[in-house]
Tab-separated table of C-alpha atoms in Angstrom:
chain	number	residue	atom	x	y	z
A	18	UNK	CA	107.030	106.923	96.914
A	19	UNK	CA	106.430	106.688	100.514
A	20	UNK	CA	109.095	108.238	102.806
A	21	UNK	CA	110.113	105.535	105.156
A	22	UNK	CA	110.680	105.107	108.877
A	23	UNK	CA	111.694	101.723	109.345
A	24	UNK	CA	110.089	99.267	111.101
A	25	UNK	CA	107.344	99.229	108.796
A	26	UNK	CA	106.571	103.111	109.461
A	27	UNK	CA	105.637	105.450	106.869
A	28	UNK	CA	106.840	108.691	107.966
A	29	UNK	CA	104.759	111.421	106.465
A	30	UNK	CA	107.008	114.610	107.854
A	31	UNK	CA	109.829	113.995	105.004
A	32	UNK	CA	113.132	115.047	104.947
A	33	UNK	CA	115.466	117.319	102.397
A	34	UNK	CA	116.272	114.317	100.050
A	35	UNK	CA	114.788	114.235	96.733
A	36	UNK	CA	113.100	111.777	94.684
A	37	UNK	CA	115.442	108.760	94.218
A	38	UNK	CA	113.999	105.472	92.657
A	39	UNK	CA	113.255	102.878	95.142
A	40	UNK	CA	114.564	98.762	94.420
A	41	UNK	CA	115.362	100.356	90.944
A	42	UNK	CA	117.508	96.905	89.919
A	43	UNK	CA	114.927	94.566	91.531
A	44	UNK	CA	112.068	96.568	89.568
A	45	UNK	CA	113.716	96.246	86.145
A	46	UNK	CA	114.932	92.324	86.783
A	47	UNK	CA	111.150	91.577	87.337
A	48	UNK	CA	109.887	93.881	84.575
A	49	UNK	CA	112.521	92.824	81.899
A	50	UNK	CA	111.779	95.953	79.650
A	51	UNK	CA	112.778	95.610	76.156
A	52	UNK	CA	112.606	96.907	72.798
A	53	UNK	CA	108.821	97.081	70.649
A	54	UNK	CA	107.384	96.643	74.434
A	55	UNK	CA	104.705	98.924	75.827
A	56	UNK	CA	104.890	99.242	79.336
A	57	UNK	CA	102.436	101.386	82.037
A	58	UNK	CA	104.301	102.973	84.797
A	59	UNK	CA	100.966	103.622	87.094
A	60	UNK	CA	102.613	105.877	89.442
A	61	UNK	CA	105.204	108.459	87.636
A	62	UNK	CA	105.837	110.954	90.215
A	63	UNK	CA	109.318	111.707	89.084
A	64	UNK	CA	109.848	109.556	86.552
A	65	UNK	CA	112.341	107.259	87.682
A	66	UNK	CA	110.989	103.885	87.215
A	67	UNK	CA	109.955	105.443	83.462
A	68	UNK	CA	113.748	106.757	82.512
A	69	UNK	CA	115.240	103.507	83.096
A	70	UNK	CA	112.245	101.826	81.264
A	71	UNK	CA	112.791	103.902	78.135
A	72	UNK	CA	116.826	103.560	78.455
A	73	UNK	CA	115.919	99.545	77.870
A	74	UNK	CA	114.242	100.568	74.702
A	75	UNK	CA	110.519	99.872	75.814
A	76	UNK	CA	107.456	102.683	75.315
A	77	UNK	CA	106.142	103.858	78.451
A	78	UNK	CA	102.584	105.201	79.432
A	79	UNK	CA	102.978	106.922	82.449
A	80	UNK	CA	99.954	107.699	84.865
A	81	UNK	CA	99.608	110.146	87.759
A	82	UNK	CA	96.644	111.841	89.312
A	83	UNK	CA	98.665	114.984	90.202
A	84	UNK	CA	98.742	117.549	87.409
A	85	UNK	CA	102.388	118.964	89.234
A	86	UNK	CA	103.687	115.502	88.062
A	87	UNK	CA	102.366	115.853	84.364
A	88	UNK	CA	103.473	119.096	84.058
A	89	UNK	CA	107.206	118.181	85.807
A	90	UNK	CA	107.074	115.100	83.155
A	91	UNK	CA	106.602	117.235	80.386
A	92	UNK	CA	110.392	117.612	78.920
A	93	UNK	CA	111.020	114.040	79.639
A	94	UNK	CA	107.693	113.088	77.267
A	95	UNK	CA	109.480	115.652	74.544
A	96	UNK	CA	112.704	114.276	74.869
A	97	UNK	CA	111.525	110.737	74.706
A	98	UNK	CA	111.017	110.788	70.229
A	99	UNK	CA	107.330	109.849	71.144
A	100	UNK	CA	108.238	106.530	73.072
A	101	UNK	CA	106.770	108.169	76.315
A	102	UNK	CA	102.793	109.245	76.670
A	103	UNK	CA	101.355	110.589	80.041
A	104	UNK	CA	98.275	110.326	81.458
A	105	UNK	CA	96.586	112.672	83.880
A	106	UNK	CA	94.382	110.288	85.862
A	107	UNK	CA	94.081	107.642	88.736
A	108	UNK	CA	95.805	104.625	87.843
A	109	UNK	CA	93.173	102.365	88.386
A	110	UNK	CA	91.452	104.374	85.561
A	111	UNK	CA	93.813	102.162	83.176
A	112	UNK	CA	91.188	100.350	80.690
A	113	UNK	CA	89.908	103.961	80.076
A	114	UNK	CA	93.198	104.433	78.043
A	115	UNK	CA	94.765	101.396	76.758
A	116	UNK	CA	92.931	98.169	75.623
A	117	UNK	CA	92.656	94.601	77.005
A	118	UNK	CA	95.435	92.228	76.696
A	119	UNK	CA	97.651	94.922	75.246
A	120	UNK	CA	100.241	95.872	77.704
A	121	UNK	CA	103.620	93.596	78.353
A	122	UNK	CA	104.291	95.422	81.946
A	123	UNK	CA	102.716	97.725	84.721
A	124	UNK	CA	104.575	98.991	87.472
A	125	UNK	CA	103.185	100.305	90.536
A	126	UNK	CA	105.046	102.104	93.646
A	127	UNK	CA	102.869	102.897	95.949
A	128	UNK	CA	102.490	105.938	98.418
A	129	UNK	CA	103.153	109.908	98.315
A	130	UNK	CA	106.255	111.087	96.236
A	131	UNK	CA	109.175	112.880	97.684
A	132	UNK	CA	108.098	115.808	95.464
A	133	UNK	CA	104.925	116.231	97.126
A	134	UNK	CA	105.875	116.050	100.710
A	135	UNK	CA	108.811	118.615	100.095
A	136	UNK	CA	106.083	121.432	99.132
A	137	UNK	CA	104.805	122.539	102.442
A	138	UNK	CA	101.016	124.102	100.074
A	139	UNK	CA	100.108	120.472	99.147
A	140	UNK	CA	99.862	119.818	103.413
A	141	UNK	CA	101.653	116.141	103.583
A	142	UNK	CA	104.074	117.598	105.674
A	143	UNK	CA	103.884	118.508	109.619
A	144	UNK	CA	107.313	119.753	109.564
A	145	UNK	CA	106.741	122.277	106.694
A	146	UNK	CA	103.461	124.260	108.043
A	147	UNK	CA	100.873	124.394	105.219
A	148	UNK	CA	97.437	124.442	104.357
A	149	UNK	CA	95.640	120.645	105.972
A	150	UNK	CA	95.208	119.414	102.299
A	151	UNK	CA	97.049	115.827	101.074
A	152	UNK	CA	95.336	114.929	98.100
A	153	UNK	CA	97.256	113.823	95.617
A	154	UNK	CA	94.952	115.120	92.665
A	155	UNK	CA	94.448	118.381	93.963
A	156	UNK	CA	90.667	118.370	94.300
A	157	UNK	CA	87.821	116.479	96.331
A	158	UNK	CA	88.080	115.829	99.828
A	159	UNK	CA	90.860	117.399	101.960
A	160	UNK	CA	92.352	116.314	105.550
A	161	UNK	CA	90.670	119.337	106.652
A	162	UNK	CA	87.362	118.357	105.672
A	163	UNK	CA	87.989	114.599	107.658
A	164	UNK	CA	88.936	116.257	110.677
A	165	UNK	CA	86.841	118.500	110.490
A	166	UNK	CA	83.682	116.930	109.712
A	167	UNK	CA	84.134	113.202	110.506
A	168	UNK	CA	82.600	111.543	113.537
A	169	UNK	CA	84.861	110.684	116.365
A	170	UNK	CA	84.167	107.014	115.799
A	171	UNK	CA	85.005	107.364	112.228
A	172	UNK	CA	88.239	108.816	113.090
A	173	UNK	CA	88.909	106.579	115.487
A	174	UNK	CA	88.804	103.941	113.071
A	175	UNK	CA	90.450	106.079	109.963
A	176	UNK	CA	93.394	106.603	112.867
A	177	UNK	CA	93.459	103.011	113.767
A	178	UNK	CA	93.173	101.075	111.003
A	179	UNK	CA	94.916	102.972	108.261
A	180	UNK	CA	97.708	104.621	110.816
A	181	UNK	CA	97.933	101.767	113.253
A	182	UNK	CA	97.548	104.803	115.769
A	183	UNK	CA	97.374	103.391	119.738
A	184	UNK	CA	95.695	106.419	120.797
A	185	UNK	CA	93.483	107.027	118.473
A	186	UNK	CA	90.557	107.493	120.223
A	187	UNK	CA	92.028	109.624	122.310
A	188	UNK	CA	93.082	111.822	119.353
A	189	UNK	CA	90.033	112.164	117.981
A	190	UNK	CA	88.015	113.096	121.096
A	191	UNK	CA	90.746	115.769	121.587
A	192	UNK	CA	90.212	116.866	117.850
A	193	UNK	CA	86.360	117.187	118.240
A	194	UNK	CA	86.962	118.909	121.421
A	195	UNK	CA	89.143	120.956	119.390
A	196	UNK	CA	87.526	122.118	116.443
A	197	UNK	CA	84.436	123.399	118.295
A	198	UNK	CA	86.725	126.673	118.960
A	199	UNK	CA	88.125	126.968	115.704
A	200	UNK	CA	88.108	124.702	112.277
A	201	UNK	CA	91.053	122.946	111.572
A	202	UNK	CA	93.371	124.705	108.700
A	203	UNK	CA	96.965	124.005	108.839
A	204	UNK	CA	99.191	120.859	109.207
A	205	UNK	CA	100.783	123.101	112.477
A	206	UNK	CA	97.299	123.290	114.025
A	207	UNK	CA	96.793	119.389	114.227
A	208	UNK	CA	100.458	118.159	115.038
A	209	UNK	CA	100.599	120.503	117.757
A	210	UNK	CA	97.414	119.022	118.947
A	211	UNK	CA	98.161	115.449	118.719
A	212	UNK	CA	102.009	116.471	120.285
A	213	UNK	CA	100.124	117.661	123.364
A	214	UNK	CA	97.224	114.444	123.064
A	215	UNK	CA	100.141	111.862	123.243
A	216	UNK	CA	103.418	113.413	124.102
A	217	UNK	CA	106.443	112.305	122.137
A	218	UNK	CA	108.286	109.487	124.777
A	219	UNK	CA	112.210	109.084	124.714
A	220	UNK	CA	111.869	105.623	123.119
A	221	UNK	CA	109.810	107.238	120.323
A	222	UNK	CA	111.572	106.793	116.590
A	223	UNK	CA	108.974	108.666	115.150
A	224	UNK	CA	106.901	112.092	115.642
A	225	UNK	CA	103.723	111.515	117.344
A	226	UNK	CA	101.613	112.621	114.337
A	227	UNK	CA	103.395	110.323	112.134
A	228	UNK	CA	100.698	107.571	111.992
A	229	UNK	CA	97.585	109.964	111.880
A	230	UNK	CA	98.966	112.215	109.125
A	231	UNK	CA	100.119	108.858	107.095
A	232	UNK	CA	95.989	107.720	108.214
A	233	UNK	CA	94.550	110.856	106.730
A	234	UNK	CA	96.571	110.946	103.489
A	235	UNK	CA	95.558	107.121	102.862
A	236	UNK	CA	91.931	107.664	103.565
A	237	UNK	CA	91.609	111.114	101.730
A	238	UNK	CA	93.451	109.485	98.558
A	239	UNK	CA	91.601	106.101	98.955
A	240	UNK	CA	94.975	104.718	98.357
A	241	UNK	CA	93.942	100.846	99.548
A	242	UNK	CA	91.052	101.263	97.211
A	243	UNK	CA	93.172	102.426	94.173
A	244	UNK	CA	95.099	99.900	94.667
A	245	UNK	CA	92.566	97.154	94.595
A	246	UNK	CA	90.901	98.240	91.637
A	247	UNK	CA	94.284	98.972	89.805
A	248	UNK	CA	95.281	95.410	90.486
A	249	UNK	CA	92.037	93.893	88.626
A	250	UNK	CA	92.450	96.666	85.904
A	251	UNK	CA	96.453	95.585	85.138
A	252	UNK	CA	94.759	91.359	85.114
A	253	UNK	CA	93.361	92.517	82.260
A	254	UNK	CA	95.337	94.925	80.446
A	255	UNK	CA	98.308	92.438	80.714
A	256	UNK	CA	98.918	90.221	77.537
A	257	UNK	CA	99.908	86.289	78.177
A	258	UNK	CA	103.687	86.871	79.408
A	259	UNK	CA	102.993	90.647	80.318
A	260	UNK	CA	104.388	91.337	83.951
A	261	UNK	CA	102.841	92.685	87.145
A	262	UNK	CA	105.527	94.772	89.697
A	263	UNK	CA	104.164	96.404	92.707
A	264	UNK	CA	106.428	97.874	95.063
A	265	UNK	CA	104.511	98.863	98.408
A	266	UNK	CA	105.904	100.672	101.857
A	267	UNK	CA	103.242	99.771	104.519
A	268	UNK	CA	101.578	96.462	106.071
A	269	UNK	CA	97.926	96.986	104.560
A	270	UNK	CA	99.188	97.953	101.157
A	271	UNK	CA	101.830	95.028	101.118
A	272	UNK	CA	98.943	92.411	102.130
A	273	UNK	CA	96.648	94.034	99.786
A	274	UNK	CA	98.986	92.902	96.983
A	275	UNK	CA	99.798	88.985	98.629
A	276	UNK	CA	96.409	88.035	98.672
A	277	UNK	CA	95.925	89.382	94.926
A	278	UNK	CA	98.863	87.123	93.920
A	279	UNK	CA	97.928	84.312	96.088
A	280	UNK	CA	94.343	84.476	94.672
A	281	UNK	CA	95.430	85.039	90.880
A	282	UNK	CA	98.274	82.217	90.976
A	283	UNK	CA	95.379	79.398	92.073
A	284	UNK	CA	96.867	78.778	95.469
A	285	UNK	CA	94.133	76.871	97.369
A	286	UNK	CA	92.280	78.595	100.397
A	287	UNK	CA	91.294	76.345	102.791
A	288	UNK	CA	91.777	74.650	106.407
A	289	UNK	CA	93.825	71.461	107.610
A	290	UNK	CA	90.191	70.657	109.390
A	291	UNK	CA	87.920	71.273	106.012
A	292	UNK	CA	88.138	69.478	103.100
A	293	UNK	CA	90.941	70.431	100.539
A	294	UNK	CA	89.937	73.298	98.057
A	295	UNK	CA	89.907	72.553	94.327
A	296	UNK	CA	92.931	74.880	92.914
A	297	UNK	CA	91.758	76.874	90.253
A	298	UNK	CA	93.351	77.796	87.000
A	299	UNK	CA	95.860	80.874	87.804
A	300	UNK	CA	95.994	83.669	86.162
A	301	UNK	CA	99.393	85.334	87.376
A	302	UNK	CA	102.632	82.630	88.230
A	303	UNK	CA	104.654	84.808	90.738
A	304	UNK	CA	107.811	85.528	89.958
A	305	UNK	CA	110.887	84.365	92.217
A	306	UNK	CA	111.010	84.482	95.607
A	307	UNK	CA	108.511	86.931	96.993
A	308	UNK	CA	108.939	89.205	98.990
A	309	UNK	CA	111.630	91.003	97.624
A	310	UNK	CA	112.955	93.595	99.752
A	311	UNK	CA	116.046	96.333	99.492
A	312	UNK	CA	119.526	95.473	100.346
A	313	UNK	CA	121.732	96.976	103.103
A	314	UNK	CA	123.917	98.958	100.701
A	315	UNK	CA	120.366	100.343	99.067
A	316	UNK	CA	119.229	100.780	102.769
A	317	UNK	CA	122.093	102.837	104.072
A	318	UNK	CA	122.356	105.017	100.572
A	319	UNK	CA	118.431	105.525	100.356
A	320	UNK	CA	116.287	104.980	103.736
A	321	UNK	CA	113.310	105.248	102.378
A	322	UNK	CA	113.553	101.749	100.889
A	323	UNK	CA	113.786	99.855	104.608
A	324	UNK	CA	110.089	99.092	104.381
A	325	UNK	CA	110.069	98.751	100.708
A	326	UNK	CA	108.397	95.633	99.700
A	327	UNK	CA	108.420	93.919	95.815
A	328	UNK	CA	106.148	91.576	94.841
A	329	UNK	CA	105.735	90.584	91.244
A	330	UNK	CA	103.519	88.143	88.753
A	331	UNK	CA	103.871	86.978	84.917
A	332	UNK	CA	100.222	86.811	82.867
A	333	UNK	CA	99.456	83.729	81.881
A	334	UNK	CA	97.167	82.903	79.033
A	335	UNK	CA	93.929	82.499	81.718
A	336	UNK	CA	91.017	84.506	81.146
A	337	UNK	CA	90.931	87.717	83.743
A	338	UNK	CA	89.333	86.192	86.997
A	339	UNK	CA	86.039	87.856	88.439
A	340	UNK	CA	86.594	91.282	89.944
A	341	UNK	CA	85.798	90.728	93.775
A	342	UNK	CA	87.080	93.364	96.205
A	343	UNK	CA	86.217	90.564	98.829
A	344	UNK	CA	89.083	88.699	98.373
A	345	UNK	CA	90.996	91.410	99.291
A	346	UNK	CA	91.534	93.436	103.002
A	347	UNK	CA	90.774	96.650	102.182
A	348	UNK	CA	88.952	98.252	105.236
A	349	UNK	CA	85.525	99.341	105.259
A	350	UNK	CA	85.677	102.748	106.860
A	351	UNK	CA	82.828	106.295	106.532
A	352	UNK	CA	82.107	107.044	102.816
A	353	UNK	CA	84.599	109.758	101.832
A	354	UNK	CA	82.477	111.971	99.744
A	355	UNK	CA	80.043	112.437	102.852
A	356	UNK	CA	82.809	114.591	104.164
A	357	UNK	CA	83.026	117.177	101.930
A	358	UNK	CA	82.800	120.944	101.981
């Protein structure tokens, strides 16, 4: 679960608050879990949604790429009486573990969990000095690999697109100059450089390093690509009448989810200057008004919910559509694997 700073920003520095499921009541309303149903929690994390789904009587298959989350969930699994299965894998690998048209529901809570933020050794937080890591799955290319190896032009695109950082070019050039002296190894090294290059102004609500850290985390974990692949997989895994519920925290994520549901709901895409495009059979119908956002009471009790948006759809009997990544607004950035050590 991402850590919200309001106004669409996500602060990777974190705080002392522990995991509180965002939009829990709204998620359960859209998901409508019931006894005898099988539901995938694609982002198990601390198990907040899973616990509520189990309480409603449904069975849960919980996915998480983070081995620590899977290990921490063992007690919940053991106490579930066989109703909870945990899978250590990316949620985009859904169809490697379940049959097509077999699920009654899929729920996704996109972003980094508060547990990961709170652990300095994971390198997500610039307020807790630790290795510059940020890998949710604890393997593969790290944030340090990116800042020590990527071309300045590639870093500029990563920071500018994924973090919406207006000083992306300046920061990238400063990183290139600094890494000639010594490689970046810790979160505090990088945050300190960003503070010097782009000092915090009195009117700024967030730390100068927030957007860069957000961009690195999103890039290192291929979060937008993972989300896109998972939406297509969920479409195939859900049976007719199954429900897909997605909670996102950033505008880039929400655009992908919105565009997917628009396409799969058979919405005509065209221009008022061109002939109407024929509507296609829908594989999803939208559930209620969208997006759903947190009310004032939840925002006050849990500031992390301020930027959360929930979108959901009900699977129809129409066969799953073509897997076409081009319909979704996933940025085309430098290949991640090329930056490995």
